Amino acid sequence: GFRTLKSMPAHERLQVKQDIEEQVAALKEQKRSQGLSDKEFLRLKSLQGDLAGVTYWANPTRKKNRLERLEREHHATLRRRTISARAIERELHIAEDIAETQRRTAANLAA
C-alpha cells in the first residue's frame, strides 16, 4: 500500500528522495540534449513537486521554520488583500469614468 512521507522512517525517506533526484536529473539531462514531450515535461514538474515535499519532510529544522512560515504566509495574505483593495478602487474609477462619459454623451445628444 501507499505510505505517507510523514509515517516513513528517515532512512526510507532519504532513499525516496534520492530515487526522485535521479529521475529528475535524468529528465533534465534529456531536456538539455533533445527536449521533452509534453508528457515528459509534466512528469518532470510532478517529480519536482514530489521532491519539494520529500525535502520538506526530511528537513530537521521544520519545526523552527514553521512559525517563520506562518508569519510569511500571513504577510502574503495581507499583501494580497491590499492588492485586491487597490484593484477594486481602480475598477471603481474606471466605472465612474465610463458613467461620466455616458452622461456627457447623453447631454450632448439632448443639446
mmCIF file of N, CA, C and O in Angstrom:
data_model
loop_
_atom_site.group_PDB
_atom_site.id
_atom_site.type_symbol
_atom_site.label_atom_id
_atom_site.label_comp_id
_atom_site.label_asym_id
_atom_site.label_seq_id
_atom_site.Cartn_x
_atom_site.Cartn_y
_atom_site.Cartn_z
ATOM 1 N N GLY A 1 0.824 -1.215 0.000
ATOM 2 C CA GLY A 1 0.000 0.000 0.000
ATOM 3 C C GLY A 1 0.851 1.255 0.000
ATOM 4 O O GLY A 1 2.063 1.187 0.193
ATOM 5 N N PHE A 2 0.218 2.389 -0.224
ATOM 6 C CA PHE A 2 0.930 3.653 -0.280
ATOM 7 C C PHE A 2 1.145 4.212 1.116
ATOM 8 O O PHE A 2 0.205 4.286 1.903
ATOM 9 N N ARG A 3 2.372 4.559 1.454
ATOM 10 C CA ARG A 3 2.662 5.130 2.769
ATOM 11 C C ARG A 3 2.957 6.619 2.633
ATOM 12 O O ARG A 3 3.604 7.042 1.670
ATOM 13 N N THR A 4 2.492 7.392 3.587
ATOM 14 C CA THR A 4 2.766 8.821 3.535
ATOM 15 C C THR A 4 4.205 9.077 3.951
ATOM 16 O O THR A 4 4.795 8.298 4.704
ATOM 17 N N LEU A 5 4.758 10.181 3.475
ATOM 18 C CA LEU A 5 6.119 10.565 3.833
ATOM 19 C C LEU A 5 6.230 10.748 5.336
ATOM 20 O O LEU A 5 7.245 10.427 5.953
ATOM 21 N N LYS A 6 5.155 11.269 5.920
ATOM 22 C CA LYS A 6 5.149 11.579 7.346
ATOM 23 C C LYS A 6 5.411 10.320 8.179
ATOM 24 O O LYS A 6 6.123 10.372 9.179
ATOM 25 N N SER A 7 4.838 9.198 7.755
ATOM 26 C CA SER A 7 4.924 7.975 8.563
ATOM 27 C C SER A 7 6.167 7.155 8.224
ATOM 28 O O SER A 7 6.414 6.109 8.811
ATOM 29 N N MET A 8 6.954 7.607 7.243
ATOM 30 C CA MET A 8 8.120 6.851 6.799
ATOM 31 C C MET A 8 9.320 7.118 7.694
ATOM 32 O O MET A 8 9.549 8.262 8.093
ATOM 33 N N PRO A 9 10.101 6.074 8.015
ATOM 34 C CA PRO A 9 11.340 6.326 8.759
ATOM 35 C C PRO A 9 12.314 7.161 7.910
ATOM 36 O O PRO A 9 12.274 7.103 6.676
ATOM 37 N N ALA A 10 13.165 7.926 8.583
ATOM 38 C CA ALA A 10 14.035 8.882 7.892
ATOM 39 C C ALA A 10 14.889 8.237 6.800
ATOM 40 O O ALA A 10 15.033 8.805 5.717
ATOM 41 N N HIS A 11 15.433 7.042 7.053
ATOM 42 C CA HIS A 11 16.319 6.436 6.039
ATOM 43 C C HIS A 11 15.548 6.079 4.766
ATOM 44 O O HIS A 11 16.074 6.186 3.669
ATOM 45 N N GLU A 12 14.282 5.667 4.932
ATOM 46 C CA GLU A 12 13.461 5.363 3.758
ATOM 47 C C GLU A 12 13.135 6.631 2.978
ATOM 48 O O GLU A 12 13.120 6.643 1.758
ATOM 49 N N ARG A 13 12.852 7.681 3.747
ATOM 50 C CA ARG A 13 12.561 8.973 3.110
ATOM 51 C C ARG A 13 13.750 9.429 2.272
ATOM 52 O O ARG A 13 13.599 9.923 1.157
ATOM 53 N N LEU A 14 14.943 9.241 2.829
ATOM 54 C CA LEU A 14 16.163 9.632 2.128
ATOM 55 C C LEU A 14 16.296 8.845 0.824
ATOM 56 O O LEU A 14 16.646 9.402 -0.226
ATOM 57 N N GLN A 15 15.955 7.533 0.890
ATOM 58 C CA GLN A 15 16.021 6.675 -0.286
ATOM 59 C C GLN A 15 15.052 7.177 -1.363
ATOM 60 O O GLN A 15 15.417 7.305 -2.527
ATOM 61 N N VAL A 16 13.830 7.484 -0.934
ATOM 62 C CA VAL A 16 12.806 8.006 -1.853
ATOM 63 C C VAL A 16 13.321 9.289 -2.501
ATOM 64 O O VAL A 16 13.232 9.489 -3.713
ATOM 65 N N LYS A 17 13.899 10.164 -1.651
ATOM 66 C CA LYS A 17 14.415 11.451 -2.134
ATOM 67 C C LYS A 17 15.486 11.222 -3.200
ATOM 68 O O LYS A 17 15.474 11.856 -4.260
ATOM 69 N N GLN A 18 16.401 10.291 -2.938
ATOM 70 C CA GLN A 18 17.477 10.023 -3.901
ATOM 71 C C GLN A 18 16.929 9.459 -5.211
ATOM 72 O O GLN A 18 17.369 9.842 -6.295
ATOM 73 N N ASP A 19 15.944 8.554 -5.096
ATOM 74 C CA ASP A 19 15.301 7.990 -6.296
ATOM 75 C C ASP A 19 14.707 9.106 -7.156
ATOM 76 O O ASP A 19 14.902 9.151 -8.377
ATOM 77 N N ILE A 20 13.964 9.998 -6.504
ATOM 78 C CA ILE A 20 13.322 11.093 -7.234
ATOM 79 C C ILE A 20 14.385 11.994 -7.853
ATOM 80 O O ILE A 20 14.270 12.402 -9.016
ATOM 81 N N GLU A 21 15.425 12.309 -7.076
ATOM 82 C CA GLU A 21 16.501 13.173 -7.580
ATOM 83 C C GLU A 21 17.131 12.594 -8.840
ATOM 84 O O GLU A 21 17.409 13.324 -9.794
ATOM 85 N N GLU A 22 17.336 11.279 -8.843
ATOM 86 C CA GLU A 22 17.912 10.623 -10.016
ATOM 87 C C GLU A 22 17.000 10.766 -11.233
ATOM 88 O O GLU A 22 17.455 11.071 -12.336
ATOM 89 N N GLN A 23 15.699 10.544 -11.029
ATOM 90 C CA GLN A 23 14.743 10.668 -12.137
ATOM 91 C C GLN A 23 14.697 12.094 -12.665
ATOM 92 O O GLN A 23 14.653 12.327 -13.883
ATOM 93 N N VAL A 24 14.705 13.071 -11.732
ATOM 94 C CA VAL A 24 14.692 14.491 -12.122
ATOM 95 C C VAL A 24 15.946 14.807 -12.928
ATOM 96 O O VAL A 24 15.886 15.440 -13.986
ATOM 97 N N ALA A 25 17.098 14.346 -12.439
ATOM 98 C CA ALA A 25 18.370 14.600 -13.119
ATOM 99 C C ALA A 25 18.341 14.028 -14.541
ATOM 100 O O ALA A 25 18.763 14.694 -15.498
ATOM 101 N N ALA A 26 17.817 12.808 -14.680
ATOM 102 C CA ALA A 26 17.748 12.161 -15.991
ATOM 103 C C ALA A 26 16.878 12.965 -16.960
ATOM 104 O O ALA A 26 17.259 13.207 -18.112
ATOM 105 N N LEU A 27 15.693 13.395 -16.465
ATOM 106 C CA LEU A 27 14.787 14.178 -17.309
ATOM 107 C C LEU A 27 15.399 15.526 -17.693
ATOM 108 O O LEU A 27 15.242 15.988 -18.825
ATOM 109 N N LYS A 28 16.117 16.150 -16.737
ATOM 110 C CA LYS A 28 16.727 17.454 -17.028
ATOM 111 C C LYS A 28 17.826 17.301 -18.077
ATOM 112 O O LYS A 28 17.980 18.164 -18.945
ATOM 113 N N GLU A 29 18.564 16.209 -17.980
ATOM 114 C CA GLU A 29 19.618 15.917 -18.962
ATOM 115 C C GLU A 29 18.991 15.756 -20.346
ATOM 116 O O GLU A 29 19.464 16.323 -21.324
ATOM 117 N N GLN A 30 17.895 15.006 -20.397
ATOM 118 C CA GLN A 30 17.194 14.782 -21.672
ATOM 119 C C GLN A 30 16.665 16.113 -22.214
ATOM 120 O O GLN A 30 16.716 16.366 -23.408
ATOM 121 N N LYS A 31 16.167 16.952 -21.297
ATOM 122 C CA LYS A 31 15.632 18.254 -21.696
ATOM 123 C C LYS A 31 16.727 19.083 -22.375
ATOM 124 O O LYS A 31 16.494 19.732 -23.386
ATOM 125 N N ARG A 32 17.941 19.020 -21.789
ATOM 126 C CA ARG A 32 19.070 19.750 -22.372
ATOM 127 C C ARG A 32 19.455 19.185 -23.730
ATOM 128 O O ARG A 32 19.683 19.936 -24.680
ATOM 129 N N SER A 33 19.532 17.840 -23.829
ATOM 130 C CA SER A 33 20.052 17.238 -25.053
ATOM 131 C C SER A 33 19.044 17.212 -26.194
ATOM 132 O O SER A 33 19.363 17.606 -27.310
ATOM 133 N N GLN A 34 17.805 16.783 -25.923
ATOM 134 C CA GLN A 34 16.869 16.629 -27.043
ATOM 135 C C GLN A 34 15.477 17.211 -26.796
ATOM 136 O O GLN A 34 14.598 17.112 -27.645
ATOM 137 N N GLY A 35 15.289 17.800 -25.620
ATOM 138 C CA GLY A 35 13.969 18.367 -25.319
ATOM 139 C C GLY A 35 13.016 17.308 -24.780
ATOM 140 O O GLY A 35 13.297 16.119 -24.870
ATOM 141 N N LEU A 36 11.901 17.771 -24.214
ATOM 142 C CA LEU A 36 10.926 16.857 -23.614
ATOM 143 C C LEU A 36 9.581 16.964 -24.317
ATOM 144 O O LEU A 36 9.204 18.038 -24.769
ATOM 145 N N SER A 37 8.854 15.842 -24.376
ATOM 146 C CA SER A 37 7.472 15.884 -24.852
ATOM 147 C C SER A 37 6.623 16.511 -23.742
ATOM 148 O O SER A 37 7.083 16.652 -22.614
ATOM 149 N N ASP A 38 5.391 16.883 -24.061
ATOM 150 C CA ASP A 38 4.501 17.468 -23.054
ATOM 151 C C ASP A 38 4.355 16.530 -21.855
ATOM 152 O O ASP A 38 4.384 16.962 -20.708
ATOM 153 N N LYS A 39 4.212 15.241 -22.172
ATOM 154 C CA LYS A 39 4.013 14.247 -21.113
ATOM 155 C C LYS A 39 5.234 14.193 -20.198
ATOM 156 O O LYS A 39 5.105 14.162 -18.972
ATOM 157 N N GLU A 40 6.422 14.182 -20.822
ATOM 158 C CA GLU A 40 7.662 14.129 -20.038
ATOM 159 C C GLU A 40 7.838 15.404 -19.213
ATOM 160 O O GLU A 40 8.310 15.368 -18.078
ATOM 161 N N PHE A 41 7.454 16.531 -19.800
ATOM 162 C CA PHE A 41 7.567 17.806 -19.094
ATOM 163 C C PHE A 41 6.680 17.810 -17.843
ATOM 164 O O PHE A 41 7.109 18.202 -16.758
ATOM 165 N N LEU A 42 5.435 17.321 -18.005
ATOM 166 C CA LEU A 42 4.521 17.222 -16.860
ATOM 167 C C LEU A 42 5.085 16.270 -15.806
ATOM 168 O O LEU A 42 4.996 16.535 -14.607
ATOM 169 N N ARG A 43 5.683 15.185 -16.269
ATOM 170 C CA ARG A 43 6.305 14.212 -15.352
ATOM 171 C C ARG A 43 7.413 14.901 -14.556
ATOM 172 O O ARG A 43 7.518 14.720 -13.337
ATOM 173 N N LEU A 44 8.239 15.695 -15.226
ATOM 174 C CA LEU A 44 9.327 16.416 -14.560
ATOM 175 C C LEU A 44 8.779 17.350 -13.492
ATOM 176 O O LEU A 44 9.235 17.357 -12.347
ATOM 177 N N LYS A 45 7.763 18.130 -13.878
ATOM 178 C CA LYS A 45 7.173 19.085 -12.929
ATOM 179 C C LYS A 45 6.585 18.344 -11.719
ATOM 180 O O LYS A 45 6.730 18.789 -10.585
ATOM 181 N N SER A 46 5.920 17.229 -11.979
ATOM 182 C CA SER A 46 5.312 16.448 -10.909
ATOM 183 C C SER A 46 6.393 15.889 -9.979
ATOM 184 O O SER A 46 6.261 15.924 -8.755
ATOM 185 N N LEU A 47 7.490 15.396 -10.562
ATOM 186 C CA LEU A 47 8.599 14.872 -9.758
ATOM 187 C C LEU A 47 9.238 15.980 -8.924
ATOM 188 O O LEU A 47 9.599 15.774 -7.768
ATOM 189 N N GLN A 48 9.355 17.174 -9.516
ATOM 190 C CA GLN A 48 9.939 18.290 -8.775
ATOM 191 C C GLN A 48 9.047 18.676 -7.594
ATOM 192 O O GLN A 48 9.547 19.032 -6.525
ATOM 193 N N GLY A 49 7.737 18.561 -7.784
ATOM 194 C CA GLY A 49 6.804 18.804 -6.690
ATOM 195 C C GLY A 49 6.977 17.760 -5.587
ATOM 196 O O GLY A 49 7.035 18.091 -4.400
ATOM 197 N N ASP A 50 7.102 16.487 -6.006
ATOM 198 C CA ASP A 50 7.341 15.401 -5.045
ATOM 199 C C ASP A 50 8.627 15.668 -4.278
ATOM 200 O O ASP A 50 8.691 15.493 -3.060
ATOM 201 N N LEU A 51 9.633 16.095 -5.000
ATOM 202 C CA LEU A 51 10.941 16.336 -4.399
ATOM 203 C C LEU A 51 10.846 17.429 -3.340
ATOM 204 O O LEU A 51 11.405 17.307 -2.247
ATOM 205 N N ALA A 52 10.091 18.469 -3.659
ATOM 206 C CA ALA A 52 9.903 19.560 -2.695
ATOM 207 C C ALA A 52 9.246 19.018 -1.423
ATOM 208 O O ALA A 52 9.646 19.368 -0.315
ATOM 209 N N GLY A 53 8.266 18.127 -1.591
ATOM 210 C CA GLY A 53 7.584 17.526 -0.454
ATOM 211 C C GLY A 53 8.513 16.675 0.388
ATOM 212 O O GLY A 53 8.556 16.788 1.614
ATOM 213 N N VAL A 54 9.307 15.828 -0.267
ATOM 214 C CA VAL A 54 10.235 14.949 0.449
ATOM 215 C C VAL A 54 11.278 15.791 1.174
ATOM 216 O O VAL A 54 11.613 15.543 2.326
ATOM 217 N N THR A 55 11.786 16.798 0.499
ATOM 218 C CA THR A 55 12.802 17.671 1.080
ATOM 219 C C THR A 55 12.240 18.328 2.339
ATOM 220 O O THR A 55 12.904 18.405 3.368
ATOM 221 N N TYR A 56 10.974 18.752 2.250
ATOM 222 C CA TYR A 56 10.324 19.381 3.399
ATOM 223 C C TYR A 56 10.251 18.411 4.572
ATOM 224 O O TYR A 56 10.630 18.737 5.691
ATOM 225 N N TRP A 57 9.800 17.183 4.320
ATOM 226 C CA TRP A 57 9.643 16.215 5.413
ATOM 227 C C TRP A 57 10.973 15.701 5.929
ATOM 228 O O TRP A 57 11.068 15.231 7.054
ATOM 229 N N ALA A 58 12.010 15.779 5.093
ATOM 230 C CA ALA A 58 13.321 15.282 5.505
ATOM 231 C C ALA A 58 14.085 16.368 6.262
ATOM 232 O O ALA A 58 15.193 16.152 6.720
ATOM 233 N N ASN A 59 13.472 17.541 6.400
ATOM 234 C CA ASN A 59 14.169 18.696 6.948
ATOM 235 C C ASN A 59 14.054 18.758 8.475
ATOM 236 O O ASN A 59 12.972 18.940 9.007
ATOM 237 N N PRO A 60 15.182 18.633 9.181
ATOM 238 C CA PRO A 60 15.133 18.600 10.651
ATOM 239 C C PRO A 60 14.773 19.950 11.281
ATOM 240 O O PRO A 60 14.346 19.990 12.428
ATOM 241 N N THR A 61 14.943 21.032 10.549
ATOM 242 C CA THR A 61 14.638 22.354 11.125
ATOM 243 C C THR A 61 13.200 22.770 10.830
ATOM 244 O O THR A 61 12.839 23.934 10.969
ATOM 245 N N ARG A 62 12.377 21.785 10.424
ATOM 246 C CA ARG A 62 10.997 22.066 10.038
ATOM 247 C C ARG A 62 10.225 22.814 11.129
ATOM 248 O O ARG A 62 9.572 23.808 10.873
ATOM 249 N N LYS A 63 10.335 22.325 12.370
ATOM 250 C CA LYS A 63 9.571 22.935 13.466
ATOM 251 C C LYS A 63 9.931 24.410 13.649
ATOM 252 O O LYS A 63 9.053 25.255 13.787
ATOM 253 N N LYS A 64 11.233 24.672 13.639
ATOM 254 C CA LYS A 64 11.706 26.032 13.840
ATOM 255 C C LYS A 64 11.168 26.945 12.731
ATOM 256 O O LYS A 64 10.776 28.081 12.988
ATOM 257 N N ASN A 65 11.152 26.403 11.524
ATOM 258 C CA ASN A 65 10.742 27.223 10.373
ATOM 259 C C ASN A 65 9.244 27.460 10.311
ATOM 260 O O ASN A 65 8.779 28.341 9.614
ATOM 261 N N ARG A 66 8.500 26.634 11.072
ATOM 262 C CA ARG A 66 7.047 26.677 10.940
ATOM 263 C C ARG A 66 6.495 28.060 11.291
ATOM 264 O O ARG A 66 5.688 28.608 10.552
ATOM 265 N N LEU A 67 6.958 28.618 12.407
ATOM 266 C CA LEU A 67 6.469 29.932 12.824
ATOM 267 C C LEU A 67 6.834 30.991 11.799
ATOM 268 O O LEU A 67 6.005 31.828 11.446
ATOM 269 N N GLU A 68 8.078 30.926 11.331
ATOM 270 C CA GLU A 68 8.508 31.894 10.314
ATOM 271 C C GLU A 68 7.615 31.779 9.083
ATOM 272 O O GLU A 68 7.206 32.784 8.508
ATOM 273 N N ARG A 69 7.311 30.532 8.700
ATOM 274 C CA ARG A 69 6.500 30.330 7.501
ATOM 275 C C ARG A 69 5.096 30.893 7.699
ATOM 276 O O ARG A 69 4.556 31.568 6.825
ATOM 277 N N LEU A 70 4.515 30.609 8.871
ATOM 278 C CA LEU A 70 3.172 31.113 9.149
ATOM 279 C C LEU A 70 3.160 32.635 9.072
ATOM 280 O O LEU A 70 2.232 33.243 8.545
ATOM 281 N N GLU A 71 4.232 33.223 9.611
ATOM 282 C CA GLU A 71 4.322 34.679 9.600
ATOM 283 C C GLU A 71 4.420 35.191 8.157
ATOM 284 O O GLU A 71 3.729 36.125 7.772
ATOM 285 N N ARG A 72 5.272 34.528 7.360
ATOM 286 C CA ARG A 72 5.418 34.918 5.948
ATOM 287 C C ARG A 72 4.097 34.787 5.213
ATOM 288 O O ARG A 72 3.707 35.667 4.450
ATOM 289 N N GLU A 73 3.393 33.680 5.458
ATOM 290 C CA GLU A 73 2.113 33.467 4.779
ATOM 291 C C GLU A 73 1.103 34.530 5.182
ATOM 292 O O GLU A 73 0.334 35.005 4.355
ATOM 293 N N HIS A 74 1.141 34.889 6.463
ATOM 294 C CA HIS A 74 0.237 35.924 6.964
ATOM 295 C C HIS A 74 0.501 37.245 6.229
ATOM 296 O O HIS A 74 -0.421 37.908 5.757
ATOM 297 N N HIS A 75 1.790 37.604 6.100
ATOM 298 C CA HIS A 75 2.139 38.838 5.384
ATOM 299 C C HIS A 75 1.708 38.772 3.921
ATOM 300 O O HIS A 75 1.225 39.760 3.378
ATOM 301 N N ALA A 76 1.877 37.596 3.317
ATOM 302 C CA ALA A 76 1.470 37.421 1.925
ATOM 303 C C ALA A 76 -0.037 37.636 1.779
ATOM 304 O O ALA A 76 -0.500 38.273 0.837
ATOM 305 N N THR A 77 -0.796 37.101 2.742
ATOM 306 C CA THR A 77 -2.255 37.270 2.729
ATOM 307 C C THR A 77 -2.612 38.745 2.822
ATOM 308 O O THR A 77 -3.460 39.246 2.085
ATOM 309 N N LEU A 78 -1.945 39.455 3.749
ATOM 310 C CA LEU A 78 -2.207 40.886 3.902
ATOM 311 C C LEU A 78 -1.897 41.633 2.606
ATOM 312 O O LEU A 78 -2.655 42.496 2.189
ATOM 313 N N ARG A 79 -0.765 41.268 1.979
ATOM 314 C CA ARG A 79 -0.400 41.924 0.715
ATOM 315 C C ARG A 79 -1.468 41.690 -0.336
ATOM 316 O O ARG A 79 -1.876 42.617 -1.034
ATOM 317 N N ARG A 80 -1.934 40.437 -0.426
ATOM 318 C CA ARG A 80 -2.986 40.135 -1.412
ATOM 319 C C ARG A 80 -4.226 40.962 -1.153
ATOM 320 O O ARG A 80 -4.870 41.431 -2.075
ATOM 321 N N ARG A 81 -4.557 41.144 0.133
ATOM 322 C CA ARG A 81 -5.753 41.926 0.458
ATOM 323 C C ARG A 81 -5.609 43.362 0.002
ATOM 324 O O ARG A 81 -6.534 43.938 -0.548
ATOM 325 N N THR A 82 -4.422 43.964 0.237
ATOM 326 C CA THR A 82 -4.243 45.362 -0.181
ATOM 327 C C THR A 82 -4.272 45.447 -1.696
ATOM 328 O O THR A 82 -4.820 46.383 -2.253
ATOM 329 N N ILE A 83 -3.695 44.433 -2.360
ATOM 330 C CA ILE A 83 -3.706 44.431 -3.827
ATOM 331 C C ILE A 83 -5.143 44.376 -4.323
ATOM 332 O O ILE A 83 -5.540 45.140 -5.197
ATOM 333 N N SER A 84 -5.959 43.485 -3.733
ATOM 334 C CA SER A 84 -7.332 43.377 -4.230
ATOM 335 C C SER A 84 -8.117 44.645 -3.905
ATOM 336 O O SER A 84 -8.959 45.075 -4.687
ATOM 337 N N ALA A 85 -7.825 45.278 -2.759
ATOM 338 C CA ALA A 85 -8.496 46.543 -2.432
ATOM 339 C C ALA A 85 -8.144 47.597 -3.481
ATOM 340 O O ALA A 85 -9.007 48.330 -3.964
ATOM 341 N N ARG A 86 -6.849 47.647 -3.847
ATOM 342 C CA ARG A 86 -6.412 48.604 -4.876
ATOM 343 C C ARG A 86 -7.086 48.314 -6.211
ATOM 344 O O ARG A 86 -7.512 49.229 -6.908
ATOM 345 N N ALA A 87 -7.163 47.030 -6.551
ATOM 346 C CA ALA A 87 -7.777 46.634 -7.826
ATOM 347 C C ALA A 87 -9.239 47.070 -7.859
ATOM 348 O O ALA A 87 -9.727 47.574 -8.878
ATOM 349 N N ILE A 88 -9.936 46.904 -6.734
ATOM 350 C CA ILE A 88 -11.352 47.295 -6.656
ATOM 351 C C ILE A 88 -11.487 48.808 -6.833
ATOM 352 O O ILE A 88 -12.345 49.283 -7.578
ATOM 353 N N GLU A 89 -10.594 49.558 -6.171
ATOM 354 C CA GLU A 89 -10.625 51.015 -6.325
ATOM 355 C C GLU A 89 -10.428 51.410 -7.785
ATOM 356 O O GLU A 89 -11.127 52.277 -8.308
ATOM 357 N N ARG A 90 -9.464 50.739 -8.431
ATOM 358 C CA ARG A 90 -9.174 51.040 -9.836
ATOM 359 C C ARG A 90 -10.413 50.772 -10.687
ATOM 360 O O ARG A 90 -10.790 51.587 -11.528
ATOM 361 N N GLU A 91 -11.045 49.628 -10.444
ATOM 362 C CA GLU A 91 -12.266 49.282 -11.181
ATOM 363 C C GLU A 91 -13.340 50.353 -10.977
ATOM 364 O O GLU A 91 -14.036 50.740 -11.916
ATOM 365 N N LEU A 92 -13.481 50.843 -9.744
ATOM 366 C CA LEU A 92 -14.480 51.864 -9.446
ATOM 367 C C LEU A 92 -14.200 53.141 -10.235
ATOM 368 O O LEU A 92 -15.107 53.737 -10.805
ATOM 369 N N HIS A 93 -12.903 53.533 -10.264
ATOM 370 C CA HIS A 93 -12.541 54.731 -11.026
ATOM 371 C C HIS A 93 -12.901 54.564 -12.496
ATOM 372 O O HIS A 93 -13.461 55.465 -13.116
ATOM 373 N N ILE A 94 -12.597 53.388 -13.043
ATOM 374 C CA ILE A 94 -12.913 53.119 -14.451
ATOM 375 C C ILE A 94 -14.426 53.220 -14.667
ATOM 376 O O ILE A 94 -14.891 53.866 -15.611
ATOM 377 N N ALA A 95 -15.180 52.610 -13.753
ATOM 378 C CA ALA A 95 -16.639 52.629 -13.865
ATOM 379 C C ALA A 95 -17.166 54.070 -13.802
ATOM 380 O O ALA A 95 -18.064 54.450 -14.562
ATOM 381 N N GLU A 96 -16.585 54.880 -12.899
ATOM 382 C CA GLU A 96 -17.007 56.284 -12.787
ATOM 383 C C GLU A 96 -16.704 57.052 -14.068
ATOM 384 O O GLU A 96 -17.520 57.844 -14.537
ATOM 385 N N ASP A 97 -15.518 56.796 -14.640
ATOM 386 C CA ASP A 97 -15.142 57.458 -15.897
ATOM 387 C C ASP A 97 -16.137 57.108 -17.002
ATOM 388 O O ASP A 97 -16.565 57.977 -17.770
ATOM 389 N N ILE A 98 -16.497 55.839 -17.080
ATOM 390 C CA ILE A 98 -17.442 55.387 -18.108
ATOM 391 C C ILE A 98 -18.792 56.076 -17.909
ATOM 392 O O ILE A 98 -19.390 56.600 -18.864
ATOM 393 N N ALA A 99 -19.248 56.104 -16.657
ATOM 394 C CA ALA A 99 -20.539 56.732 -16.357
ATOM 395 C C ALA A 99 -20.505 58.218 -16.744
ATOM 396 O O ALA A 99 -21.459 58.745 -17.335
ATOM 397 N N GLU A 100 -19.390 58.881 -16.424
ATOM 398 C CA GLU A 100 -19.217 60.312 -16.751
ATOM 399 C C GLU A 100 -19.291 60.527 -18.266
ATOM 400 O O GLU A 100 -20.002 61.417 -18.742
ATOM 401 N N THR A 101 -18.615 59.667 -19.005
ATOM 402 C CA THR A 101 -18.629 59.761 -20.476
ATOM 403 C C THR A 101 -20.042 59.571 -21.005
ATOM 404 O O THR A 101 -20.495 60.311 -21.890
ATOM 405 N N GLN A 102 -20.760 58.588 -20.439
ATOM 406 C CA GLN A 102 -22.139 58.334 -20.873
ATOM 407 C C GLN A 102 -23.023 59.546 -20.583
ATOM 408 O O GLN A 102 -23.848 59.947 -21.412
ATOM 409 N N ARG A 103 -22.844 60.152 -19.417
ATOM 410 C CA ARG A 103 -23.630 61.355 -19.062
ATOM 411 C C ARG A 103 -23.353 62.474 -20.046
ATOM 412 O O ARG A 103 -24.286 63.126 -20.543
ATOM 413 N N ARG A 104 -22.067 62.679 -20.351
ATOM 414 C CA ARG A 104 -21.711 63.748 -21.285
ATOM 415 C C ARG A 104 -22.329 63.504 -22.665
ATOM 416 O O ARG A 104 -22.856 64.418 -23.304
ATOM 417 N N THR A 105 -22.242 62.244 -23.101
ATOM 418 C CA THR A 105 -22.797 61.882 -24.407
ATOM 419 C C THR A 105 -24.299 62.170 -24.434
ATOM 420 O O THR A 105 -24.822 62.759 -25.380
ATOM 421 N N ALA A 106 -24.985 61.750 -23.376
ATOM 422 C CA ALA A 106 -26.435 61.974 -23.274
ATOM 423 C C ALA A 106 -26.753 63.456 -23.305
ATOM 424 O O ALA A 106 -27.679 63.908 -24.010
ATOM 425 N N ALA A 107 -25.954 64.259 -22.565
ATOM 426 C CA ALA A 107 -26.165 65.701 -22.504
ATOM 427 C C ALA A 107 -25.963 66.325 -23.889
ATOM 428 O O ALA A 107 -26.743 67.176 -24.320
ATOM 429 N N ASN A 108 -24.916 65.852 -24.586
ATOM 430 C CA ASN A 108 -24.623 66.375 -25.927
ATOM 431 C C ASN A 108 -25.744 66.039 -26.905
ATOM 432 O O ASN A 108 -26.118 66.846 -27.747
ATOM 433 N N LEU A 109 -26.278 64.835 -26.779
ATOM 434 C CA LEU A 109 -27.362 64.413 -27.673
ATOM 435 C C LEU A 109 -28.625 65.241 -27.398
ATOM 436 O O LEU A 109 -29.366 65.584 -28.319
ATOM 437 N N ALA A 110 -28.866 65.521 -26.114
ATOM 438 C CA ALA A 110 -30.059 66.282 -25.731
ATOM 439 C C ALA A 110 -29.935 67.746 -26.184
ATOM 440 O O ALA A 110 -30.938 68.367 -26.524
ATOM 441 N N ALA A 111 -28.705 68.271 -26.206
ATOM 442 C CA ALA A 111 -28.497 69.687 -26.529
ATOM 443 C C ALA A 111 -28.822 69.988 -27.986
ATOM 444 O O ALA A 111 -28.711 69.148 -28.846
#
